[in-house]
Coordinates of C-alpha atoms in Angstrom, one line a residue:
M1 CA 4.3 -24.1 -17.8
S2 CA 2.5 -25.8 -14.4
I3 CA 1.0 -22.4 -12.5
R4 CA 1.5 -23.2 -8.4
R5 CA -1.8 -23.3 -6.9
H6 CA -1.2 -21.2 -3.8
F7 CA -5.1 -20.5 -3.1
P8 CA -7.0 -22.8 -3.8
A9 CA -4.4 -25.2 -2.6
G10 CA -4.1 -27.8 -5.3
E11 CA -2.0 -29.6 -7.6
P12 CA 0.0 -27.4 -10.3
V13 CA -2.1 -26.9 -13.6
P14 CA -1.0 -25.7 -17.2
V15 CA -2.5 -22.1 -17.4
E16 CA -5.1 -22.6 -20.2
R17 CA -6.9 -25.0 -17.6
L18 CA -6.6 -22.7 -14.5
L19 CA -8.4 -19.5 -17.1
A20 CA -11.2 -22.0 -18.1
D21 CA -12.0 -22.8 -14.9
V22 CA -11.7 -19.1 -14.5
A23 CA -14.2 -18.3 -17.0
A24 CA -16.5 -20.9 -16.0
V25 CA -20.2 -19.3 -14.8
P26 CA -20.7 -20.2 -11.0
D27 CA -23.5 -22.1 -9.6
E28 CA -26.3 -19.6 -8.7
G29 CA -25.1 -17.2 -11.1
P30 CA -22.1 -14.8 -11.0
L31 CA -20.5 -12.7 -8.6
T32 CA -22.0 -9.5 -8.4
V33 CA -21.1 -6.4 -6.4
G34 CA -21.3 -6.5 -3.4
D35 CA -21.8 -10.5 -3.1
E36 CA -22.8 -12.0 -0.2
R37 CA -21.0 -15.0 -1.1
V38 CA -17.6 -13.2 -1.4
R39 CA -18.8 -11.3 1.9
A40 CA -19.0 -14.3 4.0
F41 CA -15.6 -15.4 2.9
L42 CA -14.0 -12.4 3.9
A43 CA -15.8 -12.1 7.0
R44 CA -14.0 -15.6 8.1
L45 CA -10.5 -14.7 6.7
S46 CA -11.1 -11.4 9.2
R47 CA -11.7 -13.3 12.0
S48 CA -9.1 -15.9 11.5
L49 CA -6.8 -12.8 10.8
L50 CA -7.9 -11.0 14.5
K51 CA -6.8 -14.1 15.9
P52 CA -4.8 -13.3 19.5
S53 CA -2.2 -15.7 18.2
V54 CA -2.1 -14.3 14.8
V55 CA -2.0 -10.8 15.4
R56 CA 0.7 -11.3 18.6
R57 CA 2.8 -12.8 16.0
H58 CA 2.5 -10.2 13.2
P59 CA 0.9 -7.0 13.9
E60 CA 0.4 -6.1 10.8
L61 CA -2.1 -8.7 10.2
G62 CA -4.2 -7.1 13.0
S63 CA -4.7 -3.7 10.5
L64 CA -5.7 -6.4 7.8
G65 CA -8.1 -8.5 9.5
F66 CA -9.5 -5.0 10.6
F67 CA -9.9 -3.6 7.3
L68 CA -11.6 -7.0 6.1
R69 CA -14.2 -6.9 8.9
P70 CA -18.0 -6.9 7.4
S71 CA -18.4 -3.1 9.1
E72 CA -15.4 -1.8 7.0
L73 CA -16.8 -3.2 4.2
S74 CA -20.3 -2.4 4.2
R75 CA -18.9 1.3 4.6
I76 CA -17.1 0.6 1.6
L77 CA -20.0 -0.7 -0.8
D78 CA -21.8 2.1 0.8
G79 CA -19.8 4.9 -0.7
L80 CA -20.0 3.0 -4.1
A81 CA -23.8 2.8 -4.2
E82 CA -25.7 4.3 -6.8
R83 CA -28.3 7.1 -6.7
S84 CA -29.4 7.1 -10.0
S85 CA -31.5 4.6 -11.6
E86 CA -29.9 5.4 -14.6
R87 CA -26.8 3.9 -13.7
L88 CA -26.2 0.1 -13.1
R89 CA -22.8 -0.9 -11.7
F90 CA -21.4 -4.5 -12.8
P91 CA -17.9 -5.8 -11.9
R92 CA -15.2 -5.5 -14.5
G93 CA -14.6 -9.2 -15.8
L94 CA -11.1 -10.8 -14.7
V95 CA -8.8 -9.1 -12.7
F96 CA -5.5 -9.8 -13.0
H97 CA -2.7 -8.7 -10.2
I98 CA 0.9 -8.5 -9.8
P99 CA 1.5 -7.4 -6.4
P100 CA 5.0 -6.5 -4.9
A101 CA 7.5 -9.0 -3.1
N102 CA 8.6 -6.0 -0.4
V103 CA 5.0 -5.2 1.3
D104 CA 3.7 -8.7 2.3
T105 CA 0.0 -7.4 2.5
V106 CA -0.5 -5.3 -0.3
F107 CA -1.7 -8.3 -2.6
V108 CA -4.6 -9.1 0.0
Y109 CA -6.1 -5.4 0.1
S110 CA -5.8 -5.8 -3.8
W111 CA -7.6 -8.9 -4.3
A112 CA -9.9 -8.4 -1.7
L113 CA -11.6 -5.0 -3.1
S114 CA -11.2 -6.6 -6.3
A115 CA -13.4 -9.9 -5.0
L116 CA -15.7 -7.5 -3.0
A117 CA -16.8 -5.9 -6.2
G118 CA -17.1 -9.2 -8.0
N119 CA -14.7 -9.8 -9.8
A120 CA -12.9 -12.9 -11.0
N121 CA -9.3 -12.6 -9.6
V122 CA -6.3 -14.5 -10.7
V123 CA -3.1 -12.8 -7.9
R124 CA 0.5 -13.7 -9.1
L125 CA 2.5 -13.9 -6.1
S126 CA 6.3 -13.3 -6.0
S127 CA 8.6 -16.3 -4.9
R128 CA 10.2 -13.9 -2.7
G129 CA 7.5 -13.4 -0.1
G130 CA 8.1 -13.8 3.8
G131 CA 6.9 -15.7 6.3
V132 CA 3.6 -13.0 6.4
S133 CA 2.6 -14.4 3.0
D134 CA 2.5 -18.3 4.3
V135 CA 0.3 -17.2 7.6
I136 CA -2.4 -15.5 4.9
L137 CA -2.1 -18.4 2.6
A138 CA -3.0 -20.8 5.5
A139 CA -5.7 -18.5 6.6
L140 CA -7.6 -17.8 2.8
N141 CA -7.3 -22.0 3.2
E142 CA -8.6 -22.3 6.5
A143 CA -11.5 -19.6 5.4
A144 CA -12.4 -21.1 2.3
E145 CA -13.1 -24.8 4.0
D146 CA -17.1 -23.3 4.6
A147 CA -17.1 -20.8 1.8
H148 CA -19.2 -21.0 -1.2
P149 CA -17.8 -23.3 -4.2
A150 CA -18.1 -19.9 -6.3
V151 CA -15.2 -18.3 -3.8
A152 CA -12.8 -21.4 -4.9
Q153 CA -13.6 -21.6 -8.4
T154 CA -13.2 -17.3 -9.1
Q155 CA -10.2 -16.7 -6.9
H156 CA -6.5 -17.8 -7.3
L157 CA -3.5 -17.0 -6.3
I158 CA -0.9 -18.8 -8.3
G159 CA 2.8 -18.8 -8.4
Y160 CA 4.8 -19.5 -11.5
E161 CA 8.5 -19.4 -12.3
R162 CA 9.4 -16.0 -14.9
S163 CA 7.7 -16.9 -18.1
D164 CA 6.7 -14.5 -20.6
A165 CA 3.8 -16.7 -22.2
T166 CA 2.5 -17.4 -19.0
T167 CA 2.2 -13.9 -18.2
R168 CA 1.3 -13.0 -21.8
A169 CA -1.9 -15.3 -21.1
L170 CA -3.0 -14.4 -18.4
S171 CA -2.6 -10.6 -19.6
A172 CA -4.3 -11.4 -22.7
A173 CA -7.4 -13.0 -21.0
C174 CA -7.8 -10.2 -18.7
D175 CA -10.4 -7.0 -18.3
L176 CA -8.0 -5.1 -15.9
R177 CA -4.5 -6.0 -15.4
V178 CA -3.4 -4.8 -11.9
I179 CA 0.4 -3.7 -11.5
W180 CA 2.4 -3.1 -8.6
G181 CA 6.3 -2.4 -8.5
G182 CA 9.2 -0.5 -9.3
D183 CA 8.7 1.8 -12.9
A184 CA 11.2 -1.2 -14.3
S185 CA 8.6 -3.6 -13.6
V186 CA 5.5 -1.6 -14.6
E187 CA 7.6 -1.2 -18.1
A188 CA 8.4 -5.0 -18.1
I189 CA 4.8 -5.9 -17.6
R190 CA 3.4 -3.5 -19.8
R191 CA 5.4 -5.2 -22.8
H192 CA 2.4 -8.1 -23.1
P193 CA -0.4 -7.0 -24.6
L194 CA -3.8 -6.8 -23.3
Q195 CA -7.2 -7.0 -25.0
P196 CA -8.5 -4.0 -26.9
S197 CA -11.2 -3.8 -24.5
A198 CA -8.9 -4.2 -21.0
R199 CA -6.7 -1.4 -19.2
D200 CA -4.0 -1.6 -16.4
L201 CA -3.8 0.1 -13.5
T202 CA -0.6 0.7 -12.3
F203 CA 1.0 1.8 -9.2
P204 CA 4.6 2.5 -9.7
D205 CA 7.8 3.8 -7.6
R206 CA 6.5 6.3 -5.0
S207 CA 8.0 8.3 -2.5
S208 CA 6.7 9.5 0.5
L209 CA 7.7 12.9 3.3
A210 CA 6.3 13.8 6.6
A211 CA 6.1 17.2 8.1
I212 CA 6.0 18.6 11.9
S213 CA 4.7 21.8 12.7
V214 CA 7.2 23.6 15.0
T215 CA 4.4 25.4 16.6
G216 CA 2.5 22.4 17.2
W217 CA 5.0 20.4 18.5
Q218 CA 5.5 23.2 21.5
D219 CA 2.1 23.4 22.1
A220 CA 1.7 19.8 22.5
D221 CA 1.7 18.0 25.7
P222 CA 4.8 14.8 26.7
G223 CA 2.1 12.3 25.6
R224 CA 1.1 13.8 22.1
R225 CA 4.9 14.2 21.6
R226 CA 5.7 10.2 22.7
A227 CA 2.4 9.4 20.7
A228 CA 3.7 11.2 17.4
A229 CA 7.2 9.3 17.5
D230 CA 5.3 6.1 18.2
G231 CA 3.4 6.8 15.1
F232 CA 6.4 8.1 13.1
A233 CA 8.5 4.7 14.0
N234 CA 5.5 2.4 12.9
D235 CA 5.1 4.4 9.5
A236 CA 8.7 4.0 8.8
Y237 CA 10.2 0.7 9.9
W238 CA 7.0 -1.7 9.2
F239 CA 8.7 -3.3 5.8
D240 CA 11.7 -1.9 6.2
Q241 CA 10.9 1.9 5.2
A242 CA 10.5 0.2 2.0
A243 CA 6.9 0.8 1.3
C244 CA 5.5 3.7 -1.1
S245 CA 3.9 5.2 2.2
S246 CA 6.8 5.3 4.7
P247 CA 8.2 8.8 4.9
R248 CA 12.1 9.1 4.1
T249 CA 12.0 13.1 4.3
L250 CA 11.1 14.7 7.2
F251 CA 10.7 18.7 7.2
W252 CA 9.8 21.1 10.3
I253 CA 7.8 23.5 9.8
G254 CA 8.3 27.1 11.2
D255 CA 11.2 28.9 13.1
R256 CA 15.0 27.2 12.4
A257 CA 16.5 28.3 16.0
A258 CA 12.7 26.4 17.5
A259 CA 13.1 23.6 15.4
Q260 CA 16.5 22.3 16.2
A261 CA 15.4 22.1 20.0
A262 CA 12.3 20.2 18.8
R263 CA 14.3 17.8 16.4
V264 CA 17.0 16.8 19.8
E265 CA 13.5 16.2 21.1
F266 CA 11.2 14.4 18.7
E267 CA 14.9 12.2 18.1
E268 CA 14.9 11.3 21.3
L269 CA 11.7 10.0 21.4
L270 CA 12.1 8.2 18.3
S271 CA 15.0 6.6 19.4
A272 CA 13.3 5.0 22.6
A273 CA 10.0 4.1 20.4
V274 CA 11.8 2.3 17.8
A275 CA 14.0 0.5 20.7
A276 CA 10.2 -0.1 22.6
R277 CA 9.5 -1.8 19.5
G278 CA 12.1 -3.8 19.2
F279 CA 12.5 -2.7 15.4
T280 CA 16.0 -3.7 14.5
V281 CA 18.6 -3.1 11.5
D282 CA 21.1 -5.8 10.9
A283 CA 24.5 -5.0 10.1
A284 CA 24.0 -6.1 6.3
M285 CA 21.3 -3.1 6.4
A286 CA 23.7 -0.9 8.6
V287 CA 26.4 -1.3 6.1
E288 CA 23.9 -0.3 3.0
K289 CA 22.5 2.9 4.7
R290 CA 26.2 3.7 5.9
V291 CA 26.9 3.9 1.7
A292 CA 23.7 5.5 1.0
A293 CA 24.3 8.6 3.6
Y294 CA 27.7 8.9 2.7
G295 CA 27.3 8.9 -0.6
M296 CA 24.8 11.9 -0.6
A297 CA 27.1 13.9 1.6
A298 CA 29.8 13.1 -1.4
T299 CA 27.4 14.6 -4.1
G300 CA 26.5 17.7 -1.7
D301 CA 23.2 17.0 -1.1
A302 CA 23.5 16.7 2.6
A303 CA 25.6 19.0 4.7
A304 CA 25.7 16.5 7.9
V305 CA 25.2 12.8 8.4
R306 CA 24.8 11.1 12.2
F307 CA 23.8 7.8 13.1
D308 CA 22.0 6.5 16.5
G309 CA 23.4 3.1 16.3
N310 CA 22.3 0.9 13.3
A311 CA 18.6 1.9 14.0
I312 CA 18.4 5.8 12.7
A313 CA 20.5 7.7 10.0
T314 CA 19.6 11.2 9.5
L315 CA 21.0 13.2 7.0
D316 CA 21.0 17.3 7.1
L317 CA 19.7 18.5 3.4
S318 CA 21.7 21.1 2.1
E319 CA 18.9 22.5 0.6
P320 CA 15.4 21.5 0.9
G321 CA 15.3 21.0 -2.7
R322 CA 17.4 18.0 -3.0
L323 CA 15.5 15.3 -0.9
P324 CA 15.7 11.8 -2.1
R325 CA 13.0 10.0 -3.5
R326 CA 15.4 6.9 -3.5
W327 CA 15.3 4.2 -0.8
L328 CA 18.6 5.0 1.5
G329 CA 17.9 1.9 3.9
A330 CA 15.9 1.0 6.6
G331 CA 15.6 4.0 9.7
T332 CA 17.2 6.4 7.2
F333 CA 16.0 10.2 7.0
A334 CA 16.8 13.1 5.2
V335 CA 15.7 16.2 7.1
A336 CA 15.4 19.7 6.6
T337 CA 13.5 22.9 7.5
A338 CA 11.1 25.5 5.7
G339 CA 9.1 28.4 7.1
T340 CA 5.2 27.4 6.0
L341 CA 4.3 24.3 4.5
H342 CA 3.9 25.9 1.5
D343 CA 7.1 26.3 0.7
L344 CA 6.9 22.4 0.2
V345 CA 4.7 23.0 -2.8
P346 CA 7.8 24.0 -5.5
L347 CA 9.2 20.7 -4.4
I348 CA 6.5 18.4 -5.1
C349 CA 6.7 16.0 -8.0
R350 CA 3.9 13.3 -9.1
K351 CA 6.0 10.5 -7.2
D352 CA 5.4 12.1 -4.0
Q353 CA 2.3 10.1 -2.6
T354 CA 1.8 10.2 0.8
L355 CA 2.1 13.4 3.4
S356 CA 2.7 12.1 7.1
V357 CA 1.7 15.2 9.4
F358 CA 2.4 17.0 13.3
G359 CA 0.8 19.7 14.5
F360 CA -1.1 21.5 11.9
A361 CA -4.6 22.4 12.0
A362 CA -7.0 21.1 9.5
E363 CA -7.4 24.4 7.1
T364 CA -4.0 24.6 6.9
L365 CA -3.3 20.6 5.1
R366 CA -5.9 21.6 2.9
D367 CA -4.8 24.6 1.4
F368 CA -2.1 22.9 1.0
A369 CA -3.7 19.6 -0.6
V370 CA -5.2 22.0 -3.5
A371 CA -1.7 23.7 -4.0
A372 CA 0.1 20.8 -4.5
G373 CA -2.6 19.0 -6.0
G374 CA -1.5 20.0 -9.6
R375 CA 1.7 18.6 -8.1
G376 CA 1.4 15.4 -6.7
I377 CA 0.6 14.0 -2.6
D378 CA -2.3 11.7 -3.0
R379 CA -2.7 12.0 0.1
I380 CA -2.5 13.6 3.8
V381 CA -2.8 11.4 7.0
P382 CA -1.6 11.9 10.5
F383 CA 1.6 9.8 11.8
G384 CA 1.0 6.3 12.7
S385 CA -1.3 6.0 9.6
A386 CA 1.0 6.2 6.6
L387 CA 0.7 2.5 6.1
A388 CA -3.2 2.1 6.8
F389 CA -4.3 0.8 3.5
A390 CA -7.8 2.7 2.5
A391 CA -10.2 2.0 -0.6
T392 CA -9.1 4.7 -2.4
W393 CA -5.1 4.8 -2.9
D394 CA -2.7 6.3 -5.3
G395 CA -4.6 8.6 -6.5
Y396 CA -7.7 6.1 -7.3
D397 CA -11.1 5.0 -6.5
L398 CA -10.4 1.3 -6.4
M399 CA -13.9 0.2 -6.3
R400 CA -14.6 2.1 -9.4
E401 CA -11.9 1.4 -11.1
F402 CA -12.6 -2.8 -10.3
T403 CA -16.5 -2.4 -11.8
R404 CA -17.8 -1.0 -14.8
L405 CA -21.3 1.3 -15.0
T406 CA -24.3 0.6 -17.5
T407 CA -26.3 3.6 -18.3
V408 CA -30.6 3.1 -19.3
R409 CA -32.1 5.6 -20.3
V410 CA -36.1 5.7 -20.7

C-alpha cells in the first residue's frame, strides 16, 4: 500500500521506500541530540505559527509556536544536559508516532521533542484531522523550503488507510513506538510486534479533575475570580473537553455552605467567560450531553442535573467517589464538595492525570501530591494551564524517553 506524504509533501510511496529514505545517513552526518539543523527548522516553524494572521484564526497554534521558540527549546535541552563525563547521550533511532485524532496539535509536540533529541521520525496522521492540521502542515512545508536537507530526509508526516501490513512494517523498523489514544487503540497497535531492542511509550485513556479552595475563592478579588473562570473555560472547552487534561469533575474544598455560595458565583462567571470566548455547543452535542447527564441521574450517580443553555451542564454527584471518568460531552461538569484536599486521595486512581487548581497554598499542593503520588495524578497546574503541553507529560520525561545513554568509565 502506498503512503501519502504530508511532510515533506510529495507523491505517495511504498512503505519500503519511505523506510529506506529514513535509514540513509544525511549529508554532514547523522542527527545528534539538540542538532542545530533541527533547531533552526523548528525556529522557522515557530515564527510561522506565531504570525498574527494564524493566531487570530487558531489561538491554540500560538501556544504551540511559543513552545517551539529557540529559548524554550534551549531550556529543555539545558534540563537534559549530563553533568558527568562518563555519560554520553544519543538519539534513540527511528521513532514511529501514532497520535490521537481528537487533539490536532499533540502530534507536533511529540514529534518536535523527538526531532530535537536527534531522532528520525515517522508520524502517522489520522484522516480525521481538522483544519488546524492543514494549517500546521502548510507551515511545516513552508519552513522546510529553507531548511537543511537532513530535516526533510529524516522527518516524515504521513497518512495511510487502515492497513495492518503498513503498521506492522513501520513497527518492526522503529526503535521506539509512541502511541496516543484510548486503551483500545493502544491494545490494537500493540498487536504488531516490535524488534526485541525496541519498546512502546503509551498514552492511553486518562481523565482529569479540578479543585477550588473555598477560602481561596473568598480571599480572591473580583479580578482573580473572573480570571479563574476564564482559565477554567479555556481548559475545558478547547478540543470540546475531549483532551485528557481537560477537567471533567470539579471539587469545592472547604465548608459546604460557603462552597454553595461560591459555586453560584463561579458558574455565573464561567457562563460569561464561555459566551465571551465564543465557545458553542451544537444541537447534536447538546443532545449527547443530555443523554449522558440523565443517564448518570438514572443510575444514581448524579443527585441533580442543571443546564445553562447548550454550553454548560452541571451534575451534582450523589457521592464524591462516583465521579465520572468518561467523556460526557463538551461543557459537562460533575460537581462535589470535600472538606480538605486530602479527602480526594482515596478517590484518585492511576487513570487520573491532571489536577487543575485555584486558591491553594503551594505547600498544600505538595502535600497532596505526596499523598496521591502512589495512586495517580501526574500534573498539578493552575486554572488556565491544563492544556499547556510540557516536556514532562503523563509522568514521562519525554526528552529522556527519546534518547539513550552510553556510559564510559576509564
